[in-house]
Amino acid sequence: MNVIAIALSLVLQGSPPPPETKPDFAAELKALETEYNTAQKDYMAAYRAAKTNEERAAALEKNPAGPFLSKFRDLAERARETDAAAGALAWVYRLASQTQDAKAAREAAETLLASHPQSPQVATVASGLQSAHYYGWTWAKEWLRACASKAGSRDVKATAMLSLAVTVCGESKATDDERKEAKAALETLIKDYADTAPGRRAEPVLFELTRLQIGCEAPDFEAVDVDGQAFKLSDYRGKVVVVDFWGFW
Amino acid sequence: MIPHEKELVERLKDKPFALIGINSDPKDKIKKLCDENGITWRNAVEGSTSGPIPSKWNVRAWPTIYVIDARGVIRYKNVRGKGMDEAVDALLKEVEK
């Protein structure tokens, strides 16, 4: 009788539950990237096909950057602490740069640095923030300082230091202390990081920071004109001069 | 850009003023381009955006503009159009004082 009871109870339980499926965030990230790239291509094609200003304006309304920023941010939240989250946060940053969403960019940058300081994705933000002065993103300098100190790789540290210097150099309202800090960062890059790409870019940035600011005597240069005549900038001392870096392209 | 520069050079032709272009077009095309487009001001032929002067001066955005006073001091950066006119006129007033 016990055997029958056991057999009955087994039958009544039904089949065993399926094994728990963990979400594959890496796959989800890849799928979302593909989806965005397709949407972006379609958006660009629609814009190019537009023939009137009205059509162009209508095409611009369909920019996928905004909607996809939300999707990547959502994924980053669900995938938190995993590598996929770092990838998703870098995407949020990229798209926020495009749409000039300072708040979203800052949150993504801060979460990325706080939760994934060793991730190579940090380089995306460190590099992007060299344009912070164009965007008016005043939070960027603090982030870059933190990044230079926390980042895992020398390349990411160097990228952060260069971006900090570049954004200070480009900011007309930078303070003297900020300029000193930028100068020190560039000197460190030249001295200790010459083996990195940012290290190799430091010299001209230092030149601009120290010799090409308003109030500096313009450094002399020598050049050859379209008729093959050599001339110097200093030949024009005594005149008001506009030096215009340009091209027909 | 070019029309404004032409106007500026013409307007100030009798004043202590010079427009110096640092040009990044290919060396073998630049003279023809200048002649065809009526470019009357002096241009340094750098041959590319990474020629010696733009490299040294860290020029990454094109165009980039520096306005220098008669004593050789940089006084304005990246002013264009009306802003450039006002900057140049202000500096010319200093010379004429």
Short mmCIF file of C-alpha atoms in Angstrom, two decimals:
data_model
loop_
_atom_site.label_atom_id
_atom_site.label_comp_id
_atom_site.label_asym_id
_atom_site.label_seq_id
_atom_site.Cartn_x
_atom_site.Cartn_y
_atom_site.Cartn_z
CA MET A 1 0.00 0.00 0.00
CA ASN A 2 2.90 2.44 0.72
CA VAL A 3 4.36 1.83 -2.73
CA ILE A 4 1.01 2.67 -4.36
CA ALA A 5 0.72 5.85 -2.24
CA ILE A 6 4.21 6.95 -3.23
CA ALA A 7 3.56 6.15 -6.90
CA LEU A 8 0.27 8.09 -6.79
CA SER A 9 1.87 11.10 -5.11
CA LEU A 10 4.60 11.16 -7.72
CA VAL A 11 2.07 11.04 -10.55
CA LEU A 12 -0.03 13.78 -8.94
CA GLN A 13 2.96 16.15 -8.58
CA GLY A 14 3.30 16.40 -12.37
CA SER A 15 6.60 16.77 -14.26
CA PRO A 16 9.55 18.46 -12.47
CA PRO A 17 9.83 22.26 -13.00
CA PRO A 18 12.12 23.39 -15.88
CA PRO A 19 15.67 24.48 -14.89
CA GLU A 20 15.75 28.23 -14.05
CA THR A 21 16.89 30.28 -17.09
CA LYS A 22 19.21 33.13 -16.12
CA PRO A 23 18.78 36.19 -18.36
CA ASP A 24 21.58 36.45 -20.94
CA PHE A 25 22.36 40.16 -20.61
CA ALA A 26 25.33 39.97 -22.96
CA ALA A 27 23.10 38.60 -25.71
CA GLU A 28 20.45 41.19 -24.92
CA LEU A 29 23.02 43.97 -25.17
CA LYS A 30 24.24 42.68 -28.53
CA ALA A 31 20.68 42.44 -29.85
CA LEU A 32 19.89 45.97 -28.69
CA GLU A 33 23.06 47.32 -30.36
CA THR A 34 22.06 45.67 -33.62
CA GLU A 35 18.54 47.05 -33.30
CA TYR A 36 19.88 50.56 -32.70
CA ASN A 37 22.33 50.39 -35.64
CA THR A 38 19.51 49.37 -37.95
CA ALA A 39 17.21 52.10 -36.65
CA GLN A 40 20.04 54.62 -37.07
CA LYS A 41 20.64 53.55 -40.70
CA ASP A 42 16.93 53.84 -41.49
CA TYR A 43 16.80 57.26 -39.84
CA MET A 44 19.77 58.55 -41.87
CA ALA A 45 18.31 57.15 -45.10
CA ALA A 46 14.97 58.83 -44.43
CA TYR A 47 16.72 62.13 -43.77
CA ARG A 48 18.74 61.93 -46.99
CA ALA A 49 15.60 61.06 -48.97
CA ALA A 50 13.79 64.14 -47.66
CA LYS A 51 13.38 66.80 -50.32
CA THR A 52 11.80 69.73 -48.49
CA ASN A 53 12.50 71.45 -45.19
CA GLU A 54 9.23 70.07 -43.86
CA GLU A 55 10.22 66.53 -44.84
CA ARG A 56 13.63 67.03 -43.24
CA ALA A 57 12.12 68.34 -40.02
CA ALA A 58 9.77 65.35 -39.96
CA ALA A 59 12.68 62.96 -40.51
CA LEU A 60 14.64 64.55 -37.66
CA GLU A 61 11.75 63.89 -35.27
CA LYS A 62 12.35 60.16 -35.73
CA ASN A 63 15.90 60.19 -34.33
CA PRO A 64 16.21 56.85 -32.52
CA ALA A 65 18.84 58.15 -30.08
CA GLY A 66 16.29 59.25 -27.46
CA PRO A 67 14.15 56.08 -27.38
CA PHE A 68 17.20 53.82 -27.44
CA LEU A 69 18.86 55.77 -24.64
CA SER A 70 15.95 54.69 -22.45
CA LYS A 71 16.24 51.06 -23.57
CA PHE A 72 19.98 50.91 -22.85
CA ARG A 73 19.46 52.58 -19.49
CA ASP A 74 16.76 50.08 -18.65
CA LEU A 75 19.06 47.19 -19.60
CA ALA A 76 21.91 48.66 -17.53
CA GLU A 77 19.59 48.72 -14.53
CA ARG A 78 18.43 45.12 -14.95
CA ALA A 79 21.93 43.86 -15.72
CA ARG A 80 23.59 45.79 -12.94
CA GLU A 81 26.99 44.59 -11.72
CA THR A 82 27.52 42.49 -14.86
CA ASP A 83 29.86 43.35 -17.76
CA ALA A 84 26.81 43.87 -19.96
CA ALA A 85 25.76 46.74 -17.69
CA ALA A 86 29.08 48.50 -18.38
CA GLY A 87 28.47 48.15 -22.11
CA ALA A 88 24.90 49.43 -21.77
CA LEU A 89 26.03 52.41 -19.66
CA ALA A 90 28.63 53.34 -22.29
CA TRP A 91 25.79 53.35 -24.83
CA VAL A 92 23.66 55.56 -22.60
CA TYR A 93 26.59 57.97 -22.43
CA ARG A 94 27.12 57.94 -26.22
CA LEU A 95 23.46 58.58 -26.97
CA ALA A 96 23.21 61.23 -24.25
CA SER A 97 26.12 63.06 -25.89
CA GLN A 98 24.21 62.98 -29.14
CA THR A 99 20.96 64.26 -27.66
CA GLN A 100 22.78 66.60 -25.25
CA ASP A 101 21.07 65.02 -22.25
CA ALA A 102 23.48 66.20 -19.56
CA LYS A 103 21.66 64.46 -16.73
CA ALA A 104 21.58 61.05 -18.42
CA ALA A 105 25.22 61.38 -19.48
CA ARG A 106 26.30 62.26 -15.96
CA GLU A 107 24.35 59.46 -14.31
CA ALA A 108 25.68 56.88 -16.74
CA ALA A 109 29.25 58.15 -16.38
CA GLU A 110 29.08 58.14 -12.58
CA THR A 111 27.48 54.69 -12.35
CA LEU A 112 30.01 53.30 -14.81
CA LEU A 113 32.98 54.63 -12.84
CA ALA A 114 31.52 53.65 -9.47
CA SER A 115 30.45 50.10 -10.40
CA HIS A 116 32.86 49.19 -13.20
CA PRO A 117 36.08 51.21 -12.69
CA GLN A 118 38.24 48.57 -14.36
CA SER A 119 36.02 48.22 -17.43
CA PRO A 120 37.49 49.26 -20.79
CA GLN A 121 34.09 50.93 -21.40
CA VAL A 122 35.25 53.71 -19.08
CA ALA A 123 37.56 54.83 -21.95
CA THR A 124 34.50 55.74 -24.07
CA VAL A 125 33.40 58.29 -21.50
CA ALA A 126 36.93 59.50 -20.68
CA SER A 127 37.57 60.17 -24.34
CA GLY A 128 34.16 61.71 -25.02
CA LEU A 129 34.49 64.23 -22.22
CA GLN A 130 37.32 66.07 -23.96
CA SER A 131 34.40 67.95 -25.59
CA ALA A 132 32.75 68.76 -22.27
CA HIS A 133 33.46 72.48 -22.62
CA TYR A 134 31.49 72.57 -25.90
CA TYR A 135 28.52 70.94 -24.16
CA GLY A 136 28.82 73.09 -21.04
CA TRP A 137 29.00 69.95 -18.87
CA THR A 138 30.56 71.36 -15.71
CA TRP A 139 30.44 67.97 -13.92
CA ALA A 140 32.95 66.53 -16.39
CA LYS A 141 36.15 67.77 -14.76
CA GLU A 142 35.37 66.15 -11.43
CA TRP A 143 34.54 62.88 -13.19
CA LEU A 144 37.78 62.99 -15.17
CA ARG A 145 39.81 63.57 -12.00
CA ALA A 146 38.13 60.60 -10.34
CA CYS A 147 38.68 58.51 -13.47
CA ALA A 148 42.40 59.36 -13.65
CA SER A 149 42.75 58.13 -10.08
CA LYS A 150 40.45 55.06 -10.14
CA ALA A 151 40.82 53.65 -13.65
CA GLY A 152 42.46 50.28 -14.08
CA SER A 153 44.55 50.74 -17.19
CA ARG A 154 47.30 53.24 -17.96
CA ASP A 155 45.61 54.06 -21.26
CA VAL A 156 42.34 54.99 -19.57
CA LYS A 157 44.17 57.08 -16.95
CA ALA A 158 46.08 58.86 -19.71
CA THR A 159 42.85 59.41 -21.69
CA ALA A 160 41.21 60.97 -18.64
CA MET A 161 44.20 63.24 -17.97
CA LEU A 162 44.32 64.39 -21.58
CA SER A 163 40.58 65.04 -21.72
CA LEU A 164 40.79 67.06 -18.51
CA ALA A 165 43.56 69.19 -19.97
CA VAL A 166 41.81 69.57 -23.33
CA THR A 167 38.51 70.63 -21.81
CA VAL A 168 40.22 73.15 -19.49
CA CYS A 169 42.27 74.46 -22.41
CA GLY A 170 39.10 75.00 -24.43
CA GLU A 171 37.19 76.69 -21.64
CA SER A 172 37.57 80.47 -21.70
CA LYS A 173 36.37 80.71 -18.08
CA ALA A 174 38.80 78.15 -16.65
CA THR A 175 40.38 79.30 -13.39
CA ASP A 176 44.12 79.73 -12.85
CA ASP A 177 44.11 76.69 -10.59
CA GLU A 178 42.42 74.61 -13.26
CA ARG A 179 44.97 75.76 -15.83
CA LYS A 180 47.80 74.83 -13.43
CA GLU A 181 46.22 71.42 -12.91
CA ALA A 182 45.85 70.92 -16.68
CA LYS A 183 49.49 71.91 -17.23
CA ALA A 184 50.64 69.42 -14.59
CA ALA A 185 48.53 66.65 -16.16
CA LEU A 186 50.04 67.36 -19.58
CA GLU A 187 53.58 67.40 -18.21
CA THR A 188 52.92 64.04 -16.55
CA LEU A 189 51.57 62.69 -19.83
CA ILE A 190 54.65 63.84 -21.72
CA LYS A 191 57.05 62.52 -19.11
CA ASP A 192 55.42 59.23 -18.03
CA TYR A 193 52.86 58.25 -20.67
CA ALA A 194 54.70 58.79 -23.95
CA ASP A 195 53.96 55.15 -24.80
CA THR A 196 50.21 55.84 -24.95
CA ALA A 197 48.18 57.62 -27.65
CA PRO A 198 46.97 60.34 -25.25
CA GLY A 199 50.56 60.79 -24.09
CA ARG A 200 51.64 61.49 -27.64
CA ARG A 201 48.90 64.10 -28.07
CA ALA A 202 49.90 66.06 -25.00
CA GLU A 203 52.64 68.29 -26.45
CA PRO A 204 50.46 70.41 -28.78
CA VAL A 205 47.79 70.71 -26.07
CA LEU A 206 50.44 72.02 -23.65
CA PHE A 207 51.60 74.46 -26.32
CA GLU A 208 48.07 75.76 -26.78
CA LEU A 209 47.49 75.99 -23.03
CA THR A 210 50.69 77.91 -22.33
CA ARG A 211 51.38 79.88 -25.51
CA LEU A 212 48.06 80.40 -27.33
CA GLN A 213 45.74 81.85 -24.72
CA ILE A 214 44.29 85.34 -24.96
CA GLY A 215 46.96 87.68 -23.60
CA CYS A 216 49.89 85.58 -24.87
CA GLU A 217 52.29 86.99 -27.41
CA ALA A 218 51.55 84.93 -30.53
CA PRO A 219 54.36 82.44 -31.20
CA ASP A 220 56.14 83.25 -34.45
CA PHE A 221 55.92 80.84 -37.35
CA GLU A 222 57.48 80.58 -40.76
CA ALA A 223 55.55 79.47 -43.84
CA VAL A 224 55.54 79.43 -47.64
CA ASP A 225 52.70 81.06 -49.59
CA VAL A 226 50.98 79.94 -52.82
CA ASP A 227 53.62 81.77 -54.90
CA GLY A 228 56.41 79.97 -53.11
CA GLN A 229 57.42 83.02 -51.05
CA ALA A 230 58.59 82.42 -47.48
CA PHE A 231 57.15 84.66 -44.78
CA LYS A 232 56.85 84.93 -41.00
CA LEU A 233 53.99 85.96 -38.75
CA SER A 234 56.37 88.53 -37.18
CA ASP A 235 56.66 90.25 -40.61
CA TYR A 236 53.21 91.64 -39.80
CA ARG A 237 54.07 93.23 -36.44
CA GLY A 238 52.48 96.69 -36.33
CA LYS A 239 49.32 95.43 -38.05
CA VAL A 240 46.18 93.85 -36.67
CA VAL A 241 46.32 90.26 -37.90
CA VAL A 242 43.66 87.58 -38.29
CA VAL A 243 45.24 84.11 -38.51
CA ASP A 244 42.63 81.88 -40.09
CA PHE A 245 43.13 78.08 -40.18
CA TRP A 246 40.88 76.99 -43.03
CA GLY A 247 40.36 74.99 -46.23
CA PHE A 248 38.06 74.95 -49.28
CA TRP A 249 36.93 71.43 -48.30
CA MET B 1 33.18 82.26 -44.75
CA ILE B 2 35.06 83.23 -47.90
CA PRO B 3 32.64 86.05 -48.87
CA HIS B 4 32.98 87.55 -45.41
CA GLU B 5 36.76 87.33 -45.51
CA LYS B 6 36.80 88.99 -48.95
CA GLU B 7 34.62 91.84 -47.68
CA LEU B 8 36.84 92.33 -44.65
CA VAL B 9 40.05 92.49 -46.68
CA GLU B 10 38.49 94.91 -49.17
CA ARG B 11 37.04 97.16 -46.46
CA LEU B 12 40.36 97.40 -44.61
CA LYS B 13 42.73 97.54 -47.56
CA ASP B 14 44.08 100.96 -46.51
CA LYS B 15 44.37 100.06 -42.83
CA PRO B 16 47.19 98.37 -40.84
CA PHE B 17 45.47 95.00 -41.13
CA ALA B 18 46.35 91.61 -42.60
CA LEU B 19 44.38 88.41 -43.01
CA ILE B 20 46.69 85.40 -43.07
CA GLY B 21 45.17 82.09 -44.02
CA ILE B 22 46.75 78.86 -42.86
CA ASN B 23 45.45 76.68 -45.64
CA SER B 24 45.04 72.91 -45.45
CA ASP B 25 44.13 72.08 -49.05
CA PRO B 26 46.53 69.90 -51.09
CA LYS B 27 49.65 71.75 -52.24
CA ASP B 28 49.15 70.86 -55.89
CA LYS B 29 45.60 72.28 -55.95
CA ILE B 30 45.79 75.36 -53.76
CA LYS B 31 47.05 77.97 -56.21
CA LYS B 32 44.33 77.08 -58.73
CA LEU B 33 41.66 77.10 -56.01
CA CYS B 34 42.78 80.53 -54.81
CA ASP B 35 42.88 81.98 -58.35
CA GLU B 36 39.48 80.52 -59.27
CA ASN B 37 37.90 81.83 -56.07
CA GLY B 38 39.44 85.30 -56.07
CA ILE B 39 41.39 84.78 -52.84
CA THR B 40 43.43 87.94 -52.49
CA TRP B 41 45.03 87.42 -49.07
CA ARG B 42 48.19 85.57 -48.18
CA ASN B 43 47.95 81.89 -47.40
CA ALA B 44 50.46 79.60 -45.78
CA VAL B 45 50.40 76.36 -47.76
CA GLU B 46 50.37 73.55 -45.20
CA GLY B 47 49.05 70.87 -47.55
CA SER B 48 46.82 69.14 -44.98
CA THR B 49 45.12 69.57 -41.61
CA SER B 50 48.19 68.02 -39.97
CA GLY B 51 50.79 70.36 -41.51
CA PRO B 52 53.51 71.79 -39.24
CA ILE B 53 51.68 74.94 -38.09
CA PRO B 54 48.25 73.42 -37.32
CA SER B 55 50.00 70.50 -35.58
CA LYS B 56 52.10 72.81 -33.41
CA TRP B 57 49.13 75.05 -32.62
CA ASN B 58 46.93 72.05 -31.74
CA VAL B 59 44.33 72.97 -34.34
CA ARG B 60 41.66 70.23 -34.24
CA ALA B 61 38.57 72.18 -35.34
CA TRP B 62 38.46 73.86 -38.76
CA PRO B 63 38.20 76.76 -39.10
CA THR B 64 40.07 78.04 -36.07
CA ILE B 65 40.71 81.77 -35.77
CA TYR B 66 43.17 83.90 -33.80
CA VAL B 67 42.98 87.70 -33.80
CA ILE B 68 46.29 89.34 -32.90
CA ASP B 69 46.86 93.01 -32.08
CA ALA B 70 49.53 95.28 -33.55
CA ARG B 71 51.92 94.42 -30.68
CA GLY B 72 51.66 90.74 -31.53
CA VAL B 73 49.40 89.75 -28.62
CA ILE B 74 46.54 87.27 -29.06
CA ARG B 75 43.34 89.10 -28.14
CA TYR B 76 40.45 87.02 -29.54
CA LYS B 77 39.94 83.36 -30.48
CA ASN B 78 37.36 81.82 -32.78
CA VAL B 79 35.38 84.95 -33.56
CA ARG B 80 33.65 84.82 -36.93
CA GLY B 81 31.48 87.02 -39.13
CA LYS B 82 30.25 90.06 -37.21
CA GLY B 83 32.29 89.04 -34.12
CA MET B 84 35.47 89.07 -36.19
CA ASP B 85 34.60 92.50 -37.65
CA GLU B 86 34.02 93.94 -34.19
CA ALA B 87 37.25 92.44 -32.82
CA VAL B 88 39.35 93.76 -35.70
CA ASP B 89 37.74 97.21 -35.57
CA ALA B 90 38.36 97.44 -31.82
CA LEU B 91 42.04 96.55 -32.27
CA LEU B 92 42.42 99.00 -35.16
CA LYS B 93 41.07 101.76 -32.89
CA GLU B 94 43.93 100.96 -30.48
CA VAL B 95 46.49 101.44 -33.27
CA GLU B 96 44.93 104.70 -34.33
CA LYS B 97 44.88 106.17 -30.82
#
